[in-house]
Tab-separated table of C-alpha atoms and ligand atoms in Angstrom:
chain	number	residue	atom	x	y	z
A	1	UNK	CA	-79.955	-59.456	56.925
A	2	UNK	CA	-80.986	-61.398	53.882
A	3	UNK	CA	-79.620	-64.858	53.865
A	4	UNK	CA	-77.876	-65.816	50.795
A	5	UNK	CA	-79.310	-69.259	49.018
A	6	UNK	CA	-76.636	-72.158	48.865
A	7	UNK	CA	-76.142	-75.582	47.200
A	8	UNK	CA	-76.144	-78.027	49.335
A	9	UNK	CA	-76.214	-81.213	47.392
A	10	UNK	CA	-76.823	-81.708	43.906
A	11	UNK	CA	-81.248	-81.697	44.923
A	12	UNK	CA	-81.103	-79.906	48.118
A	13	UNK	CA	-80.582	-76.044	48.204
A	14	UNK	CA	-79.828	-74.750	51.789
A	15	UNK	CA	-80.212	-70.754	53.011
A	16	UNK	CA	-76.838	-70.131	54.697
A	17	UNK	CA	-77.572	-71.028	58.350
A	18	UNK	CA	-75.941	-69.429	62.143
A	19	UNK	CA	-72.356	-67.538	61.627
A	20	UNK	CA	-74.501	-64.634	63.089
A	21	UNK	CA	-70.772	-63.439	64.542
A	22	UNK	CA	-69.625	-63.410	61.367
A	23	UNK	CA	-72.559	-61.993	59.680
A	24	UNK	CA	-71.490	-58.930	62.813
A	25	UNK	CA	-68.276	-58.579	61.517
A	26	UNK	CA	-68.819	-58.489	58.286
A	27	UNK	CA	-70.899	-56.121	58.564
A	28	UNK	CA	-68.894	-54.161	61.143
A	29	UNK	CA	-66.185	-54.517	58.177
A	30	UNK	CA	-68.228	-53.182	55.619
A	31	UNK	CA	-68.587	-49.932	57.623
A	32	UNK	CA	-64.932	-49.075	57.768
A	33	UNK	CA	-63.700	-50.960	54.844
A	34	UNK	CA	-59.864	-53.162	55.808
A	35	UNK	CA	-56.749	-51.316	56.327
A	36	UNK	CA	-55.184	-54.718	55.118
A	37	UNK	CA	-56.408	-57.803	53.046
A	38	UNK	CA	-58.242	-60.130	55.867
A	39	UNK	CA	-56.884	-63.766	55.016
A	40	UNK	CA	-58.943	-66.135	56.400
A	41	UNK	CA	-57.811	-69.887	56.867
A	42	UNK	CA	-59.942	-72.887	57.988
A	43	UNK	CA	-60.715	-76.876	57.509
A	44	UNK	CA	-61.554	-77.694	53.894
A	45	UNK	CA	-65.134	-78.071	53.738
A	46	UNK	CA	-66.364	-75.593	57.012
A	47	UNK	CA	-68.239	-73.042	54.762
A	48	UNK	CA	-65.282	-70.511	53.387
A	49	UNK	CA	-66.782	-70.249	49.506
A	50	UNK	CA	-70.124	-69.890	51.791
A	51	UNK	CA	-68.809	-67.402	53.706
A	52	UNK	CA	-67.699	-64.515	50.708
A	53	UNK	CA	-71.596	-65.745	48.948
A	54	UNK	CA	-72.981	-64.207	52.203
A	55	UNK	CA	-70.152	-61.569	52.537
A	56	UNK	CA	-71.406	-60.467	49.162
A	57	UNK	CA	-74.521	-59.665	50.037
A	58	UNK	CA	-73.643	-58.127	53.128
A	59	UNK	CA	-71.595	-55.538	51.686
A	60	UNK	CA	-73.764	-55.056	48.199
A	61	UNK	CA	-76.317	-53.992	51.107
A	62	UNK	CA	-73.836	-51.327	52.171
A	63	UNK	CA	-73.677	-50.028	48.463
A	64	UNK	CA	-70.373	-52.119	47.187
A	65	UNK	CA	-69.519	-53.009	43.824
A	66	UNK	CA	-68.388	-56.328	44.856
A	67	UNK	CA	-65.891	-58.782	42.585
A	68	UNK	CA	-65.768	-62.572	43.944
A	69	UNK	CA	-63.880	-64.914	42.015
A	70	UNK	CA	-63.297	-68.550	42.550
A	71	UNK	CA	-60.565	-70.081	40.455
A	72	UNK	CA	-61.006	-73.689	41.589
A	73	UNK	CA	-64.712	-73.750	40.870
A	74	UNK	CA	-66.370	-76.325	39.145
A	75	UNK	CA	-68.440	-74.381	36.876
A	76	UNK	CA	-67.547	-71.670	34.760
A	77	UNK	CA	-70.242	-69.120	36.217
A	78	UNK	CA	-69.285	-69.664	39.364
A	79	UNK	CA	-65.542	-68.252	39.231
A	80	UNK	CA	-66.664	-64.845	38.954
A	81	UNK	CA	-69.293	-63.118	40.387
A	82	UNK	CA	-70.399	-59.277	40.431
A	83	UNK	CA	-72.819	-56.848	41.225
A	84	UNK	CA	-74.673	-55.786	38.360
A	85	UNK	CA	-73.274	-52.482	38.290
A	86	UNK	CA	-70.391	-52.953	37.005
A	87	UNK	CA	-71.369	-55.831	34.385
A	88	UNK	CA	-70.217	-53.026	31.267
A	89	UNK	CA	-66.299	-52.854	32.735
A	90	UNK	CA	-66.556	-56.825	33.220
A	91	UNK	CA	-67.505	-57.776	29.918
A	92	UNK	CA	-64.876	-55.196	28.393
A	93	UNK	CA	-62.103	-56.968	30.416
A	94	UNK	CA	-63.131	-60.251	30.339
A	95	UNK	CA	-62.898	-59.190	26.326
A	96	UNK	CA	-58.921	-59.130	26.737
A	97	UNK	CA	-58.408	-62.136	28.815
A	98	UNK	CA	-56.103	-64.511	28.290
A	99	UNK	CA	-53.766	-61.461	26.342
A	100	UNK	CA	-53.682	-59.229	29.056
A	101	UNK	CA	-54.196	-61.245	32.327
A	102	UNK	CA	-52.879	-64.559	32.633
A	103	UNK	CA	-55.354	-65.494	35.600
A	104	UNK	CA	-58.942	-64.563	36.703
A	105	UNK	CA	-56.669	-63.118	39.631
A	106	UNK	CA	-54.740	-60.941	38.092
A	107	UNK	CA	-58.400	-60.003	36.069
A	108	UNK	CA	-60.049	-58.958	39.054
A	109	UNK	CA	-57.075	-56.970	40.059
A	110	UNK	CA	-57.510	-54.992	37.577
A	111	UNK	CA	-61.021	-54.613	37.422
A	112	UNK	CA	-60.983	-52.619	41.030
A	113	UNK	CA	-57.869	-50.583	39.446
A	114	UNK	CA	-60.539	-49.838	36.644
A	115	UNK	CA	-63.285	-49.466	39.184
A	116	UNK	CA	-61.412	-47.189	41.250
A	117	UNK	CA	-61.264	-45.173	37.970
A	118	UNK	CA	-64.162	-44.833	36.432
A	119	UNK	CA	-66.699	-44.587	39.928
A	120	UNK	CA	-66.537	-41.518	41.681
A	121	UNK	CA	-65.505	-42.177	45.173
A	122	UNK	CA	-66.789	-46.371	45.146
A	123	UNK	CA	-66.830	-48.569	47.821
A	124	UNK	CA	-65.212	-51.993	46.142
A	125	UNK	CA	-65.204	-55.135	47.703
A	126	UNK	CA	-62.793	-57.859	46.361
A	127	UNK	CA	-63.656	-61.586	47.564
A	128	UNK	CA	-60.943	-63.985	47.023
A	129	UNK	CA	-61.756	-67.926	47.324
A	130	UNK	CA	-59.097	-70.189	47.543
A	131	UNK	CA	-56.632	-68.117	45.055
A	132	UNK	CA	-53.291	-69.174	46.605
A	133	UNK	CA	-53.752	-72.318	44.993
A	134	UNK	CA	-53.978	-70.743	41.579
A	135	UNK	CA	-51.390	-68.365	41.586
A	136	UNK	CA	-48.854	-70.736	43.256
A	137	UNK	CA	-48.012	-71.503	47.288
A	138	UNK	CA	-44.691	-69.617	46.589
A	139	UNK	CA	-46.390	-66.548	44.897
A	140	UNK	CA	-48.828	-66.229	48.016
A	141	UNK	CA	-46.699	-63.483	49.752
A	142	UNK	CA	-46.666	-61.810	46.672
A	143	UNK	CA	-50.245	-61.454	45.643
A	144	UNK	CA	-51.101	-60.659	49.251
A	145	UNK	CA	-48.971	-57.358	48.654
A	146	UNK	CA	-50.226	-56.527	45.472
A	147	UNK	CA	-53.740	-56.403	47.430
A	148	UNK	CA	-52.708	-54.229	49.731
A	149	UNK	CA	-51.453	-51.934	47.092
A	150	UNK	CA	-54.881	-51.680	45.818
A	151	UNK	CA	-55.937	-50.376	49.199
A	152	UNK	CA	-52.628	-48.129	50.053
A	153	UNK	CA	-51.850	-46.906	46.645
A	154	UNK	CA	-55.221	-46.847	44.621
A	155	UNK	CA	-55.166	-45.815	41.112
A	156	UNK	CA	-58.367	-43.605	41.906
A	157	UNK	CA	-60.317	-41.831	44.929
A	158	UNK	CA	-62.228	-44.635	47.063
A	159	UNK	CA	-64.913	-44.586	49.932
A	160	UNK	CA	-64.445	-47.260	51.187
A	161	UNK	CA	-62.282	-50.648	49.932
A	162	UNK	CA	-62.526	-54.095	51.758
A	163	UNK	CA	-60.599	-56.935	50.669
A	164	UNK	CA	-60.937	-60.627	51.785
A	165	UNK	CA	-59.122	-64.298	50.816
A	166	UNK	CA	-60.233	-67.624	52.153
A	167	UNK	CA	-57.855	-70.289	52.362
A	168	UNK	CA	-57.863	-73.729	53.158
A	169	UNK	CA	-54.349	-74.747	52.586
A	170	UNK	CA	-51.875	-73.869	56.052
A	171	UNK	CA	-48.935	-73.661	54.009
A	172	UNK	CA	-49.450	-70.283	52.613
A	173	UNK	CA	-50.336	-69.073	56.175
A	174	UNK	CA	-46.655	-68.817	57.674
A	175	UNK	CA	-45.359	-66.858	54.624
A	176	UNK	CA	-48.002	-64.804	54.587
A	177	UNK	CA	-48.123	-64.550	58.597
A	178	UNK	CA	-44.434	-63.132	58.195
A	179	UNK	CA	-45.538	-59.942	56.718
A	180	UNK	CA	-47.826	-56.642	58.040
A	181	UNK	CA	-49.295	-57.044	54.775
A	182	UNK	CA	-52.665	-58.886	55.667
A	183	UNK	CA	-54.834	-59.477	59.335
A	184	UNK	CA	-55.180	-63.130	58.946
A	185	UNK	CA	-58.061	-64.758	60.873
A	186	UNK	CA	-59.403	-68.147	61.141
A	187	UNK	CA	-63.158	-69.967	60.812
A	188	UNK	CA	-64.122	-73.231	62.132
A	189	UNK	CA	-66.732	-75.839	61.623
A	190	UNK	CA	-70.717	-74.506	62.408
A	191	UNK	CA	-71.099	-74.871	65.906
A	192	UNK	CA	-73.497	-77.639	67.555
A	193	UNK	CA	-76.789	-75.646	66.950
A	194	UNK	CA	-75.560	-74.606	62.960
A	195	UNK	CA	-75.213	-78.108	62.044
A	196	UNK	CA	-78.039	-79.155	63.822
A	197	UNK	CA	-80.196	-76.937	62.069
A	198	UNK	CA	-79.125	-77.919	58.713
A	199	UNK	CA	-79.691	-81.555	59.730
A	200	UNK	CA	-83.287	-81.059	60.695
A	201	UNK	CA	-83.541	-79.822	56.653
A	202	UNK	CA	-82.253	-83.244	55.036
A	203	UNK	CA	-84.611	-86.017	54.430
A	204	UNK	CA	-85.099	-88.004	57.135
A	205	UNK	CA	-85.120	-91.528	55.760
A	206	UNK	CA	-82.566	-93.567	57.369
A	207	UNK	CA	-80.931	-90.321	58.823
A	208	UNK	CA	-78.792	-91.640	61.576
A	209	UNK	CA	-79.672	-90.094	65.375
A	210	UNK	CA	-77.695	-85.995	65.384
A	211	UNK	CA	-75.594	-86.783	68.165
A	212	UNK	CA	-73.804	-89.602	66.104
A	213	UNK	CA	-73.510	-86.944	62.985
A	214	UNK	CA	-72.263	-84.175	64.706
A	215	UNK	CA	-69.739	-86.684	66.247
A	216	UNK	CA	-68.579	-87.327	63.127
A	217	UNK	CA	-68.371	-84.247	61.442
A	218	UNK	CA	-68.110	-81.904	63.890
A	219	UNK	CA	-69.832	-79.194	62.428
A	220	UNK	CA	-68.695	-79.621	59.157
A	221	UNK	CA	-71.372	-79.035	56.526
A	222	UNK	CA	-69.704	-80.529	53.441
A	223	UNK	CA	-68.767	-83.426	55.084
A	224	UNK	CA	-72.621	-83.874	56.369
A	225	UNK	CA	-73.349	-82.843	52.758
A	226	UNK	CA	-71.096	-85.799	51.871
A	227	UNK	CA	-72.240	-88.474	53.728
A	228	UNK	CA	-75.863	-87.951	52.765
A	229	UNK	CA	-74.635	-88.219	49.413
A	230	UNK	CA	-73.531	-91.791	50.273
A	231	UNK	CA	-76.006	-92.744	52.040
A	232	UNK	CA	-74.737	-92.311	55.511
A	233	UNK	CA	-71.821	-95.259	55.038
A	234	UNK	CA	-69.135	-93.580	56.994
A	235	UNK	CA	-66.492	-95.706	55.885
A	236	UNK	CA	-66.775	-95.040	52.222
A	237	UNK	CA	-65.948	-91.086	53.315
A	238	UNK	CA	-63.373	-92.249	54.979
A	239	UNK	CA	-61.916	-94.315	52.063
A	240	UNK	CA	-62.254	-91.322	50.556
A	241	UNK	CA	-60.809	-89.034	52.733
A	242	UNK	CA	-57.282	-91.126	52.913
A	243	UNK	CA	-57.459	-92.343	49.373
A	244	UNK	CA	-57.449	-88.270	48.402
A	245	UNK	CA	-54.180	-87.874	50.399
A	246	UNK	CA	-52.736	-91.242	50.091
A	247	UNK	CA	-52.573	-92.117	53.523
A	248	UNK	CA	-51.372	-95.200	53.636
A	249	UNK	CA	-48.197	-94.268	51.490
A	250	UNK	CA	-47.477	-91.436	53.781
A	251	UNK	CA	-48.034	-93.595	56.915
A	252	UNK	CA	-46.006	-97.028	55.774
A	253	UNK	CA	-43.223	-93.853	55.310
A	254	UNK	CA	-43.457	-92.828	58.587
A	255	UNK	CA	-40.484	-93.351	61.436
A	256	UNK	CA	-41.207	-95.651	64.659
A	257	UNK	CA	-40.722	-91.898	66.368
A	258	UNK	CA	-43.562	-90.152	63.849
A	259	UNK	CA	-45.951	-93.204	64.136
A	260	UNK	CA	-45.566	-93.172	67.879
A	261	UNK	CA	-46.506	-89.174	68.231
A	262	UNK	CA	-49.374	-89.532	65.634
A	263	UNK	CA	-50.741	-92.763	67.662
A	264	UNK	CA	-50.797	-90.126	70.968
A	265	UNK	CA	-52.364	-87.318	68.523
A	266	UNK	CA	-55.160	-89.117	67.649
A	267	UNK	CA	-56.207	-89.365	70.990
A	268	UNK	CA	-54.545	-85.903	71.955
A	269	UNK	CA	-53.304	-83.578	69.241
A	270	UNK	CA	-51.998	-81.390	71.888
A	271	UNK	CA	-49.268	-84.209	71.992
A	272	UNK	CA	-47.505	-82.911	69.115
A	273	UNK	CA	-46.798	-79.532	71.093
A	274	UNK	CA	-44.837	-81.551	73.565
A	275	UNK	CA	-43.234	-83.548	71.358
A	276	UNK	CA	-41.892	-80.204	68.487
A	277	UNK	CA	-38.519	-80.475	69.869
A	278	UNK	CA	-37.708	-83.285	68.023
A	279	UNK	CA	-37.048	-82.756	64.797
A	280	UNK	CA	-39.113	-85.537	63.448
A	281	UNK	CA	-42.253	-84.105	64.528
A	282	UNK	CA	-41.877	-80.657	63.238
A	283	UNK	CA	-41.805	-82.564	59.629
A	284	UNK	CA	-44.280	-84.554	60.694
A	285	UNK	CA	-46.373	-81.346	61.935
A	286	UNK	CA	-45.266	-79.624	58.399
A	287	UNK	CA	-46.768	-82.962	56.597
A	288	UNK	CA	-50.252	-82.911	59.112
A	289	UNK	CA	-50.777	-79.450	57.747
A	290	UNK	CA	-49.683	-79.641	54.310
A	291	UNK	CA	-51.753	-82.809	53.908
A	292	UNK	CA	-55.149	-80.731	55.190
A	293	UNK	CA	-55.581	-83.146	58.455
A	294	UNK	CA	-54.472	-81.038	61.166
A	295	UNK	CA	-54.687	-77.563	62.012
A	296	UNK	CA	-52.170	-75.156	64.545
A	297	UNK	CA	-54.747	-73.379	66.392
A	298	UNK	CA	-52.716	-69.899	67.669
A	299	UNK	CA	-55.179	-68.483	70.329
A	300	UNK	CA	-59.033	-68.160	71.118
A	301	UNK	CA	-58.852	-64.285	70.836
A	302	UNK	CA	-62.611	-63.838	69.331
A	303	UNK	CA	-60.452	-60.845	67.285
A	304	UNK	CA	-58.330	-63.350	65.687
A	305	UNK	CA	-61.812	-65.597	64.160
A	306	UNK	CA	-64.404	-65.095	61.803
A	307	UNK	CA	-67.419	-66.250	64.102
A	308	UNK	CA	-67.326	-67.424	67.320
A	309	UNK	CA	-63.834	-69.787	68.255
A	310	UNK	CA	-64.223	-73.510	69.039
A	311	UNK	CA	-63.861	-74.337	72.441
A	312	UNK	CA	-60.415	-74.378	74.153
A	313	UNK	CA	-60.394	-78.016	74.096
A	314	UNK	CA	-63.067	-80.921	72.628
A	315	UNK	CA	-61.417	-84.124	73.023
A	316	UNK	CA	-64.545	-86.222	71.452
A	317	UNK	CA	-63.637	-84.399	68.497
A	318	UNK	CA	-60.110	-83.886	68.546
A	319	UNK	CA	-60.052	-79.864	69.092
A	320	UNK	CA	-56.826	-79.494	71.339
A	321	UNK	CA	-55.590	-75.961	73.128
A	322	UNK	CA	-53.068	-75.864	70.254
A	323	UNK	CA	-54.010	-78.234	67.486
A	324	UNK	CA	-57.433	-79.646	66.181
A	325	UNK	CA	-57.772	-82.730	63.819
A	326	UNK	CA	-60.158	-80.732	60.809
A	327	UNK	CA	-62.672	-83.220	61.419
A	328	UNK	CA	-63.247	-86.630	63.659
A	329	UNK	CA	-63.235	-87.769	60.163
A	330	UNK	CA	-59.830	-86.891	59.241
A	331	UNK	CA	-58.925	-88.101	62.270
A	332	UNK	CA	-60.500	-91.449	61.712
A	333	UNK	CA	-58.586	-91.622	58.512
A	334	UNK	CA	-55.574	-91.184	60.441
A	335	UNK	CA	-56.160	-94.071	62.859
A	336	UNK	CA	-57.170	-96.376	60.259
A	337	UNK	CA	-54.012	-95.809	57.963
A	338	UNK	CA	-51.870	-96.353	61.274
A	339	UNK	CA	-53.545	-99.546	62.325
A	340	UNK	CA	-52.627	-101.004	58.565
A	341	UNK	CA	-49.205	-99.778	58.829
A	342	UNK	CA	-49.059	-101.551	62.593
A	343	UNK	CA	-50.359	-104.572	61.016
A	344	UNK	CA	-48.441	-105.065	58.122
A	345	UNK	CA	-45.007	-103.767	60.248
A	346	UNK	CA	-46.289	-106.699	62.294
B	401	ATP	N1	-73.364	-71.476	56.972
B	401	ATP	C1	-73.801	-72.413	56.126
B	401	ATP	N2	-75.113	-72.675	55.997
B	401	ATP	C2	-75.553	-73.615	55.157
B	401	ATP	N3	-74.767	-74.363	54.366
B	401	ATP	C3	-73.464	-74.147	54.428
B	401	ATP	C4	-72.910	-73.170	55.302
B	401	ATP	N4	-71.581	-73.191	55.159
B	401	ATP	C5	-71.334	-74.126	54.227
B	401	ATP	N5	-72.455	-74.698	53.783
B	401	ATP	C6	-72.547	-75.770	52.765
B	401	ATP	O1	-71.561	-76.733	53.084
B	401	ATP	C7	-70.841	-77.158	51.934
B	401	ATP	C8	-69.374	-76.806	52.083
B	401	ATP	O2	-69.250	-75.390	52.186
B	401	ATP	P1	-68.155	-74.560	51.373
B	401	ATP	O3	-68.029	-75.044	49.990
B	401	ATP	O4	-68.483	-73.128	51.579
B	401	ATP	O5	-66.870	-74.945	52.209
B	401	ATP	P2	-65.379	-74.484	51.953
B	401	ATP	O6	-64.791	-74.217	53.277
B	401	ATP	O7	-65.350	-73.399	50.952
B	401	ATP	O8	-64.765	-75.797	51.312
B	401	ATP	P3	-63.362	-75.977	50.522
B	401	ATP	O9	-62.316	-75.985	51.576
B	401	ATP	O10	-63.500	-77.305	49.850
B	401	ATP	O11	-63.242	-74.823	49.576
B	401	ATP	C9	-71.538	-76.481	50.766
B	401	ATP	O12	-72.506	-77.370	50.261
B	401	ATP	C10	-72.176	-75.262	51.388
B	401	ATP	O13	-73.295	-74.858	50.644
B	402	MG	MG1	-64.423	-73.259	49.102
């Protein structure tokens, strides 16, 4: 299987590296098409947008007309992308946007109605990045059904339809999780040898030893990407990383009770399972997720992942049975907002 070509950093271009599980089941899922949308959630950052750039190609390779469409990207040519067969009926629609369709999403929509149309018998693929943020956390539920209208009541004869949406936001996840409407899935970080391999590729001038990057990222590729970028200074990420989510607002808010069960997560998230009784850690487990630091892990069932699961437990980098930190990183952020809360409460 061709590998798709990927920005890495604004001078380094990367081919999209291991996820050979996934690259299986995608492929497997190209063969039947999806009864049901696939949602698939993971840590901001672990390769999702990478993910539907490969998925593309996998299923252009099993004669799709694929649609991908991006609504958060940074560059205009990157929100939507096709395959060039159906560049005529994306033009003429893109012709009546913003009168007709208030959103890309609603655009692309349309464009496998029109698809489904025009082709005789087509095989459409519709890749989704990050979309719940666009249409609104509330309309989630809502968009996820009118995708699987598309596949249980098309507007034409189809071969074969496959549908996918990557998400990096949890909140979405439980209102959507309520429904039959969608199989949702999950993706983690590259593995040990994936981010090794993309290491090997960066320059190596003051590249610190891989066992000290993959401790701090475990596995994620932006953050690697990231701290390249600045120069390997770990604490500027950081800064970053809690600056983004104001972390030291949301920890001087915190309860003696919530700062005591985060202090135990960071060195076990599996604390907060013992502790969701009290009603001031489920907020405080609503907050974790909302804020993108923590993640609810449901099960290791290799069914319920795209690419192989993370192991049952890494306590180096804060993967519990039942909840993982998204990164050591995050989970450094944590620790440092707590010990300036401790300080100044002192
Ligand atoms: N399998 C991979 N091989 C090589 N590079 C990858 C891979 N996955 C991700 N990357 C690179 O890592 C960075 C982050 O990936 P990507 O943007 O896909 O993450 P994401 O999960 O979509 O992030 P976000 O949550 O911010 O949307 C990008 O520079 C991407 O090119
Ligand atoms: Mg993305």
């Amino acid at each position: 299987m061709k590998r798709v070509k990927l920005r890495f950093t604004s001078s380094i271009d990367v081919d999209f590296t291991d996820r050979e599980t996934a690259i299986k089941q995608l492929d497997n899922i190209a063969v039947r098409g999806t009864r049901h949308p696939i949602v698939v959630y993971g840590p901001e950052g672990c390769g999702k947008t990478a993910l539907l750039k490969q998925a593309k190609a996998v299923f252009e390779d099993h004669g799709y007309h694929v649609i991908y469409i991006n609504p958060l990207a940074r560059e205009a040519q990157e929100m939507l992308e096709y395959t060039p067969s159906i560049k005529n009926m994306v033009r003429e629609l893109l012709k009546l946007l913003p009168e007709h369709y208030s959103r890309i999403v609603d655009a692309a929509i349309g464009l496998v109605g029109e698809v489904m149309r025009r082709f005789p018998k087509p095989r459409i693929a519709l890749l989704l990045d990050d979309v719940f943020q666009d249409v609104g956390l509330d309309k989630a539920e809502i968009y996820v059904k009118a995708l699987l209208n598309l596949i249980e009541y098309p507007s034409g004869d189809y071969d074969r339809v496959a549908i996918l949406v990557v998400s990096s936001e949890g909140v979405s996840r439980d209102r959507i999780g309520r429904h039959r409407w969608a199989a949702i899935k999950e993706v983690w970080n590259l593995p040990r040898e994936g981010l090794n391999t993309l290491y090997d590729k960066l320059p190596s001038s003051s590249k610190p030893p891989f066992e000290a990057v993959w401790s701090w990222t475990g596995g994620n590729p932006e953050y690697l990407a990231r701290l390249l970028e600045a120069g390997w200074r770990i604490d500027s990420i950081i800064g970053d990383l809690a600056r983004g989510r104001k972390l030291d607002l949301f920890a001087s808010r915190l309860s003696r009770e919530e700062i005591d069960v985060l202090r135990l997560m960071v060195e076990d998230p599996d604390h907060l399972i013992k502790r969701l009784k009290e009603r001031e850690a489920q907020e405080l487990e609503r907050r974790l997720i909302e804020l993108n630091l923590v993640i609810y892990m449901h099960d290791r069932e290799p069914d319920a992942w795209i690419d192989d699961p993370p192991p049952e437990r890494d306590p180096e980098l804060g993967i519990g049975k039942y909840y993982a930190w998204q990164t050591p990183l995050h989970r450094e952020a944590v620790r440092k907002a707590l010990e300036t809360t401790g300080s100044s409460v002192i």
